Amino acid sequence: MCSFANGSAEFAVKVFSLVATFLVARALTITAHEVSHFATARFLGWHDSSISLPFLSLGHPQTKVPGLNPARAQASIVRHAGWCFSLALALFVCTTCSSPTAFAATLTALDALSSDFFGAHPDGYATAAPSGSVFFCGNFGVLLLNGLKGAKVLELLRQMLRVTMVRGAQSAGLVTYKPRNGSSVGVRSRVVNGKRTDLSHLLLRKFKSALGGSAVNSTNTSPQLFQGHTRFATSSICNLSGCHPHQWTPPQRLMHWQWGKAEARYVGAVRNVEGYITHNGDLDFFSVNGSTLPLPQLQGMLSRVLGQPMPSDVDSVCIAGLLDLLRTKGLWGPSVRYAFVFSALKPSGVNKLAAELASLKKILDAVAQAFEEQWAQLLMSPPTDVESGEGPITDEASAVARLSSLMEKRMLELVVKRASLTPLVESLEALLPPVSNDRGVPEVAHRNLVVGAVQAFFHQDLLKAGFDLMKGSMGSFGLVLSHSLDADKEVGTRLEVLVSRRSADQT
């Protein structure tokens, strides 16, 4: 009897020893696996990386690498470092250690291959290497097609906000456009959450106060956008200036021209001009005329060209600046600015914009005034224009074809005469070639300036601006763009809101 008891006790101790050895080895190999991710990320410069090892709570261990774009090569290096290390460790342990330890190392290696190499994860689990971070930002919003349904908008936004808060609830913002004095005016509210406050309650209370009444005009039959965003600051400080929606250039009143169907001609009016963006992801580079600008150079270039200081140091605000630069339809000033940057500027001159020409905006405004004057004279011509010898303009398509040709002709003549464009020529000699050659023909850069400005005036709307932005950008994008000049467009014709995604390595 005593012998049986001793044998049972010895067996229990042996089993306990094996199980304990396995559990300790399993914990150590898992820890080593995550350390390999962490060390690789730190070596590559991602110093905000951290490790989570929730063994006691039975959670999933993971390495967090805030801000690392999953499409970048560095993310692949961080991810594959884990399974390579675990596999090498298992091979070493199997040849040198006991069975429980070897089994634990082998199991960890198999887990690593499954998750890091094949991308298979348990429900609710995503390693930081492919996803970039456990927390994310989120775009949300409502496009209201009819004001009669406006009573439900705020409650719907509240529900969306509460769902999106799960992805990160440090700050949030909302913007919409309200009609005022013949224009659409942006109404934006942004908040930073506190330790004991509810983000959705904070934002909607401030938003309702900013609206000064109902969110929607029940008699409004035009579409109305409510554009929102929640943010978790993965690579910068959480503050109000970093909160979305972002705007670079403050609202301004500019002369805006658009085709009047009733009048069968272009009609001008001074309108409010402003745009907003909400962005989930990272902007790493932007290409201008063959020059790829990293974020610091892009920030400097936008400050010079737009004539406005950078409103925040976060990368997303540069997208708002690019929206101001790219959305120019119906505006001569922004169209000239667009043409100067994207059509006329020499590649070598792009980098100089970040450090030189403090008076650039003033110069471009003077050139834009020449375009405004020629445009006004052109519109005073009769419907059957003597310059073209063609029939009357009857619709927008024929107006664009006729007027764009005539504007290019008029402005190119001014270039040859050096009239009106003299300030540009004298001040931007380092960036543009001489105004004309010996034959009196405009050089390519100056011709591109004129043609680019005219084409931008007629065609560079919000949708085109969005496509150009994505074409020139490198980074990751969940993006919503909106603009006051497009806030009341008919959805059946064109929805002037762009939602796009693009990875850093996508061509």
XYZ file of C-alpha atoms in Angstrom:
507
model
C 0.000 0.000 0.000
C 2.788 2.339 0.949
C 4.699 1.389 -2.207
C 1.632 2.172 -4.371
C 1.226 5.558 -2.706
C 4.879 6.412 -3.211
C 4.642 5.390 -6.876
C 1.543 7.568 -7.405
C 3.222 10.516 -5.781
C 6.305 10.123 -7.914
C 4.127 9.904 -11.047
C 2.208 13.045 -10.076
C 5.433 14.921 -9.438
C 6.798 13.781 -12.785
C 3.632 14.869 -14.617
C 3.622 18.185 -12.819
C 7.294 18.682 -13.693
C 6.660 17.942 -17.363
C 3.643 20.269 -17.515
C 5.467 23.045 -15.677
C 8.490 22.670 -17.938
C 6.236 22.860 -20.999
C 4.356 25.940 -19.745
C 7.529 27.778 -18.791
C 9.181 26.873 -22.094
C 6.066 27.908 -23.983
C 5.980 31.305 -22.241
C 9.672 31.850 -22.852
C 9.551 30.912 -26.540
C 6.496 33.125 -27.114
C 8.271 35.978 -25.357
C 11.360 35.385 -27.473
C 9.203 35.392 -30.593
C 7.664 38.788 -29.737
C 11.076 40.160 -28.749
C 12.327 39.274 -32.237
C 9.503 41.411 -33.732
C 10.199 44.195 -31.233
C 13.981 44.194 -31.720
C 13.640 44.221 -35.513
C 11.197 47.142 -35.391
C 13.475 49.092 -33.070
C 16.477 48.374 -35.273
C 14.567 49.764 -38.279
C 13.847 52.988 -36.387
C 10.347 52.385 -34.985
C 11.184 53.389 -31.419
C 7.551 53.561 -30.244
C 7.222 49.784 -30.571
C 5.969 47.832 -27.566
C 5.186 44.261 -26.556
C 1.979 42.972 -24.996
C 2.184 39.567 -23.236
C -1.188 38.972 -21.532
C -0.497 35.401 -20.373
C -2.566 35.673 -17.192
C -5.599 37.107 -19.009
C -5.310 34.457 -21.746
C -5.119 37.212 -24.344
C -3.092 37.141 -27.515
C 0.535 38.306 -27.274
C 1.466 40.899 -29.863
C 4.003 43.522 -30.817
C 2.639 47.003 -31.460
C 4.391 49.186 -34.038
C 2.378 52.440 -34.187
C 2.364 54.144 -37.574
C 4.026 51.338 -39.531
C 2.234 51.020 -42.866
C 1.501 47.306 -43.589
C 2.256 47.817 -47.287
C 5.814 49.014 -46.701
C 8.801 46.701 -46.996
C 9.756 47.388 -43.389
C 6.468 45.849 -42.212
C 7.325 42.638 -44.048
C 10.760 42.561 -42.453
C 9.293 42.988 -38.973
C 6.662 40.311 -39.648
C 8.985 37.679 -41.127
C 11.622 38.198 -38.459
C 9.284 36.495 -35.976
C 8.791 33.166 -37.692
C 12.423 32.991 -38.870
C 13.676 33.420 -35.311
C 11.123 30.995 -33.818
C 11.907 28.330 -36.407
C 15.642 28.656 -35.783
C 15.053 28.521 -32.043
C 12.919 25.360 -32.379
C 15.601 23.611 -34.424
C 18.214 24.468 -31.808
C 16.040 23.446 -28.851
C 15.048 20.131 -30.440
C 18.698 19.100 -30.640
C 19.749 20.250 -27.176
C 16.811 20.187 -24.735
C 14.246 17.793 -23.216
C 11.007 16.746 -24.872
C 8.624 19.243 -23.124
C 10.898 22.166 -23.982
C 11.337 20.955 -27.556
C 7.572 20.466 -27.940
C 6.907 23.995 -26.630
C 9.465 25.526 -29.017
C 8.045 23.528 -31.942
C 4.487 24.642 -31.133
C 5.584 28.282 -30.981
C 7.367 27.918 -34.332
C 4.206 26.451 -35.880
C 2.151 29.341 -34.451
C 4.671 31.798 -35.887
C 4.542 30.221 -39.336
C 0.746 30.237 -39.245
C 0.419 33.884 -38.222
C 3.507 35.632 -39.607
C 4.062 33.659 -42.809
C 0.591 32.468 -43.832
C -1.340 35.336 -42.228
C -3.799 33.157 -40.286
C -4.938 34.697 -36.990
C -7.544 33.778 -34.389
C -10.701 35.896 -34.437
C -10.118 39.357 -33.070
C -6.343 39.085 -33.247
C -4.013 40.916 -35.596
C -0.311 41.280 -35.089
C 1.073 44.770 -35.213
C 3.438 44.015 -38.039
C 0.777 43.577 -40.726
C -1.763 45.959 -39.272
C 0.505 48.765 -38.167
C -1.116 49.326 -34.771
C -3.829 48.011 -32.523
C -5.571 51.400 -32.617
C -6.638 53.228 -35.764
C -8.441 56.336 -36.928
C -11.824 56.074 -38.584
C -13.844 58.025 -41.144
C -17.603 58.138 -40.776
C -20.392 60.286 -42.112
C -23.769 60.700 -43.720
C -24.710 61.901 -47.181
C -28.252 63.184 -46.830
C -30.082 63.227 -50.143
C -33.233 64.967 -48.917
C -33.697 67.442 -46.101
C -37.032 65.883 -45.122
C -35.100 63.031 -43.483
C -32.842 65.376 -41.525
C -34.401 64.727 -38.130
C -32.567 61.414 -37.877
C -29.134 62.703 -38.868
C -27.738 63.573 -35.439
C -28.841 60.293 -33.879
C -27.365 58.377 -36.791
C -24.099 60.301 -36.415
C -24.103 59.498 -32.700
C -24.409 55.783 -33.389
C -21.698 55.915 -36.064
C -19.423 57.844 -33.735
C -19.843 55.358 -30.906
C -18.998 52.464 -33.224
C -15.992 54.252 -34.718
C -14.741 55.189 -31.232
C -13.813 51.533 -30.725
C -10.955 52.099 -33.192
C -9.565 54.973 -31.127
C -11.297 57.633 -29.040
C -8.717 60.309 -28.274
C -10.307 63.007 -30.435
C -13.030 63.476 -33.022
C -14.497 66.041 -35.388
C -17.429 66.755 -37.698
C -18.052 69.187 -40.541
C -21.002 70.003 -42.759
C -21.893 72.830 -45.136
C -24.762 75.266 -44.577
C -26.140 77.750 -47.119
C -25.371 81.385 -46.308
C -25.567 84.468 -48.538
C -25.576 82.478 -51.764
C -22.647 80.275 -50.705
C -22.015 77.068 -48.817
C -20.144 77.681 -45.560
C -18.352 74.974 -43.610
C -19.417 74.354 -40.004
C -16.722 72.369 -38.195
C -16.450 71.131 -34.614
C -13.499 69.275 -33.091
C -12.914 67.951 -29.565
C -10.221 66.142 -27.580
C -11.518 63.552 -25.149
C -10.832 63.721 -21.429
C -10.181 60.951 -18.932
C -13.775 60.827 -17.713
C -15.752 62.222 -20.637
C -17.731 60.640 -23.443
C -16.313 61.586 -26.839
C -19.598 61.257 -28.731
C -21.413 63.456 -26.198
C -18.667 66.094 -26.285
C -18.563 66.294 -30.071
C -22.288 66.315 -30.804
C -22.981 68.893 -28.100
C -20.364 71.205 -29.620
C -21.534 70.456 -33.169
C -25.176 71.262 -32.378
C -24.086 74.517 -30.774
C -21.994 75.445 -33.832
C -24.934 74.777 -36.141
C -27.024 77.249 -34.156
C -30.255 75.375 -34.848
C -31.284 72.276 -36.709
C -28.597 70.268 -38.467
C -30.620 70.175 -41.677
C -32.860 72.607 -43.481
C -36.022 70.551 -44.092
C -36.765 72.537 -47.258
C -33.352 71.777 -48.726
C -33.570 69.344 -51.644
C -29.827 69.357 -52.400
C -27.552 66.696 -50.904
C -25.829 67.563 -47.642
C -22.654 65.919 -46.398
C -21.820 65.262 -42.746
C -18.129 64.317 -42.681
C -16.659 62.884 -39.484
C -13.520 61.321 -38.058
C -12.232 59.744 -34.857
C -8.511 59.741 -34.152
C -5.970 57.776 -32.189
C -2.613 59.572 -32.393
C -0.205 56.824 -33.453
C 2.761 59.013 -34.389
C 2.082 62.474 -32.923
C 0.643 64.218 -29.876
C -3.121 64.181 -29.463
C -4.261 67.806 -29.516
C -6.953 69.924 -31.124
C -4.783 71.116 -34.012
C -4.130 67.507 -35.010
C -7.811 66.626 -34.915
C -9.757 66.058 -38.149
C -11.449 67.355 -40.292
C -8.417 69.308 -41.481
C -8.334 72.578 -43.395
C -5.163 74.359 -44.553
C -6.430 77.625 -46.072
C -9.022 79.512 -43.991
C -12.336 80.373 -45.701
C -11.999 83.149 -48.258
C -14.332 85.042 -50.568
C -13.324 84.666 -54.214
C -14.887 85.367 -57.594
C -16.236 82.022 -58.818
C -17.450 81.331 -62.358
C -19.811 78.567 -63.373
C -22.063 77.754 -66.291
C -25.568 79.133 -65.835
C -28.112 76.901 -67.529
C -30.842 79.530 -67.476
C -28.539 82.260 -68.747
C -26.737 79.965 -71.259
C -23.441 81.642 -70.352
C -20.813 81.739 -67.636
C -21.964 83.654 -64.554
C -19.661 85.001 -61.853
C -20.351 85.626 -58.185
C -18.248 86.115 -55.079
C -18.547 82.909 -53.057
C -17.088 81.289 -49.976
C -14.197 78.962 -50.837
C -12.946 76.334 -48.382
C -12.285 72.602 -48.261
C -11.959 69.855 -45.645
C -10.413 66.404 -45.527
C -10.620 63.419 -43.186
C -7.851 60.866 -43.510
C -7.091 57.458 -42.072
C -3.503 56.459 -42.846
C -0.185 58.127 -43.578
C 1.093 60.556 -46.227
C 4.786 59.839 -46.784
C 5.665 61.527 -50.108
C 4.092 63.566 -52.896
C 5.426 63.918 -56.443
C 5.473 67.254 -58.302
C 6.849 67.422 -61.848
C 9.045 64.397 -61.339
C 10.356 65.524 -57.940
C 9.339 63.329 -55.015
C 8.944 65.498 -51.938
C 9.176 63.968 -48.453
C 6.813 65.367 -45.875
C 9.051 68.223 -44.547
C 9.678 69.572 -48.068
C 6.009 69.212 -48.966
C 5.058 71.221 -45.886
C 7.444 74.009 -46.885
C 6.276 74.032 -50.500
C 2.600 74.243 -49.515
C 3.264 77.090 -47.091
C 4.972 79.112 -49.833
C 2.553 78.391 -52.641
C -0.653 78.748 -50.604
C 0.599 81.789 -48.719
C -0.605 80.325 -45.414
C 1.433 78.880 -42.537
C 1.057 75.190 -41.777
C -1.919 74.907 -39.370
C -0.690 71.660 -37.767
C 2.380 69.439 -37.816
C 0.468 66.219 -38.601
C 0.889 64.650 -42.032
C -2.832 64.672 -42.841
C -3.033 68.453 -42.900
C -0.825 68.403 -46.016
C -3.646 66.583 -47.807
C -5.866 69.557 -46.990
C -3.207 71.827 -48.495
C -3.039 69.663 -51.601
C -6.827 69.873 -51.893
C -6.556 73.680 -51.891
C -3.876 73.440 -54.561
C -5.688 70.933 -56.779
C -9.366 71.981 -56.648
C -9.442 75.071 -58.907
C -12.427 74.852 -61.272
C -14.093 78.238 -61.810
C -11.345 80.145 -59.920
C -8.650 82.024 -61.847
C -6.308 82.641 -58.922
C -6.061 78.992 -57.818
C -5.957 77.889 -61.484
C -2.860 80.028 -62.165
C -1.272 78.724 -58.974
C -2.040 75.131 -60.001
C -0.557 75.650 -63.468
C 2.584 77.239 -62.070
C 3.262 74.262 -59.768
C 2.127 71.340 -61.918
C 2.610 72.571 -65.494
C 5.248 75.304 -65.750
C 7.653 74.724 -62.884
C 10.967 73.075 -63.704
C 11.756 69.951 -61.636
C 14.777 71.743 -60.178
C 12.550 74.585 -59.065
C 10.218 72.463 -56.944
C 12.697 72.083 -54.096
C 13.431 75.833 -54.094
C 9.801 76.577 -53.319
C 10.326 75.238 -49.808
C 12.940 77.864 -48.973
C 12.663 80.790 -51.382
C 10.261 83.265 -52.961
C 8.434 84.588 -49.921
C 6.412 86.872 -52.218
C 5.283 84.045 -54.488
C 1.582 84.363 -53.661
C 1.617 88.105 -54.390
C 3.277 87.493 -57.746
C 0.857 84.769 -58.767
C -2.086 86.953 -57.716
C -0.849 89.645 -60.109
C -0.688 87.120 -62.942
C -4.153 85.820 -62.070
C -5.471 89.360 -62.348
C -4.338 89.402 -65.983
C -6.341 86.236 -66.588
C -9.386 87.774 -64.868
C -9.186 90.865 -67.083
C -8.900 88.861 -70.305
C -11.747 86.595 -69.182
C -14.008 89.575 -68.485
C -13.266 91.011 -71.915
C -13.937 87.665 -73.553
C -17.332 87.290 -71.878
C -18.339 90.716 -73.178
C -17.993 89.401 -76.739
C -21.236 88.512 -78.520
C -22.376 84.840 -78.606
C -21.091 84.527 -82.181
C -17.471 85.385 -81.479
C -15.625 87.210 -84.273
C -12.339 85.649 -83.184
C -13.482 82.112 -83.941
C -15.957 82.582 -86.755
C -18.085 79.792 -85.258
C -21.757 79.676 -84.313
C -23.269 80.734 -80.973
C -22.499 78.991 -77.692
C -25.546 76.975 -76.622
C -24.372 74.622 -73.873
C -21.536 74.159 -71.374
C -19.594 71.700 -73.539
C -19.429 74.077 -76.488
C -18.634 76.975 -74.144
C -15.683 75.131 -72.629
C -14.285 74.157 -76.022
C -14.648 77.680 -77.469
C -13.682 79.801 -74.466
C -10.699 77.700 -73.451
C -9.229 78.036 -76.945
C -9.800 81.788 -77.013
C -8.364 82.319 -73.524
C -5.221 80.388 -74.394
C -4.787 82.473 -77.549
C -5.232 85.804 -75.728
C -2.899 84.936 -72.846
C -0.175 83.485 -75.073
C -0.125 86.760 -76.985
C 0.418 88.589 -73.696
C 3.296 86.271 -72.856
C 5.108 87.146 -76.076
C 4.560 90.858 -75.431
C 5.712 90.380 -71.804
C 2.639 92.377 -70.818
C 0.922 91.593 -67.506
C 3.256 88.636 -66.889
C 6.318 90.818 -66.337
C 6.251 90.410 -62.505
C 6.261 86.655 -62.911
C 9.109 86.657 -65.394
C 11.292 88.984 -63.336
C 10.717 87.261 -60.003
C 10.782 83.625 -61.004
C 13.805 83.540 -63.307
C 15.362 80.716 -61.304
C 12.275 78.578 -61.716
C 11.075 79.368 -65.263
C 13.115 79.735 -68.458
C 13.197 83.053 -70.390
C 9.827 84.268 -71.553
C 10.488 83.897 -75.295
C 13.105 82.848 -77.801
C 14.502 84.781 -80.763
C 11.454 83.953 -82.887
C 9.097 85.551 -80.393
C 7.440 82.219 -79.594
C 6.603 81.460 -75.928
C 8.904 78.897 -74.336
C 7.463 75.584 -73.204
C 7.215 76.505 -69.516
C 5.311 79.721 -70.206
C 3.035 78.046 -72.710
C 2.401 75.345 -70.116
C 1.574 78.020 -67.555
C -1.099 79.542 -69.790
C -2.565 76.283 -71.088
C -2.417 74.672 -67.636
C -4.236 77.582 -65.995
C -7.006 77.598 -68.605
C -7.509 73.840 -68.429
C -7.526 73.902 -64.623
C -10.143 76.675 -64.650
C -12.512 74.562 -66.755
C -11.798 71.016 -65.580
C -10.054 70.784 -62.192
C -13.096 69.971 -60.043
C -13.168 68.015 -56.779
C -13.265 64.602 -58.392
C -10.314 65.423 -60.668
C -8.467 66.900 -57.696
C -8.985 63.669 -55.780
C -7.619 61.517 -58.575
C -4.579 63.789 -58.996
C -3.944 63.713 -55.271
C -3.935 59.913 -55.180
C -1.816 59.709 -58.331
C 0.952 61.817 -56.816
C 0.836 60.467 -53.260
C 2.703 57.655 -51.568
C 1.288 56.364 -48.318
C -1.892 54.723 -47.052
C -5.278 56.325 -47.499
C -8.821 56.062 -46.290
C -9.810 59.505 -47.507
C -12.838 61.801 -47.753
C -12.594 65.160 -49.522
C -15.222 67.892 -49.558
C -15.405 71.486 -50.790
C -17.793 74.384 -50.357
C -18.088 74.936 -54.128
C -19.256 71.333 -54.608
C -21.397 70.972 -51.488
C -24.717 71.338 -53.302
C -24.011 69.405 -56.508
C -26.587 66.966 -57.797
C -25.669 63.443 -56.761
C -27.158 62.005 -59.938
C -24.678 64.022 -61.994
C -21.554 63.554 -59.931
C -20.998 62.803 -56.296
C -18.277 65.293 -55.392
C -16.921 63.264 -52.505
C -14.013 60.919 -53.100
C -13.265 57.910 -50.922
C -10.028 56.184 -51.895
C -7.400 53.808 -50.602
C -3.850 53.476 -51.846
C -0.906 51.581 -50.447
C 2.629 52.912 -50.417
C 3.886 50.365 -52.946
C 0.934 50.606 -55.327
C 1.781 51.950 -58.770
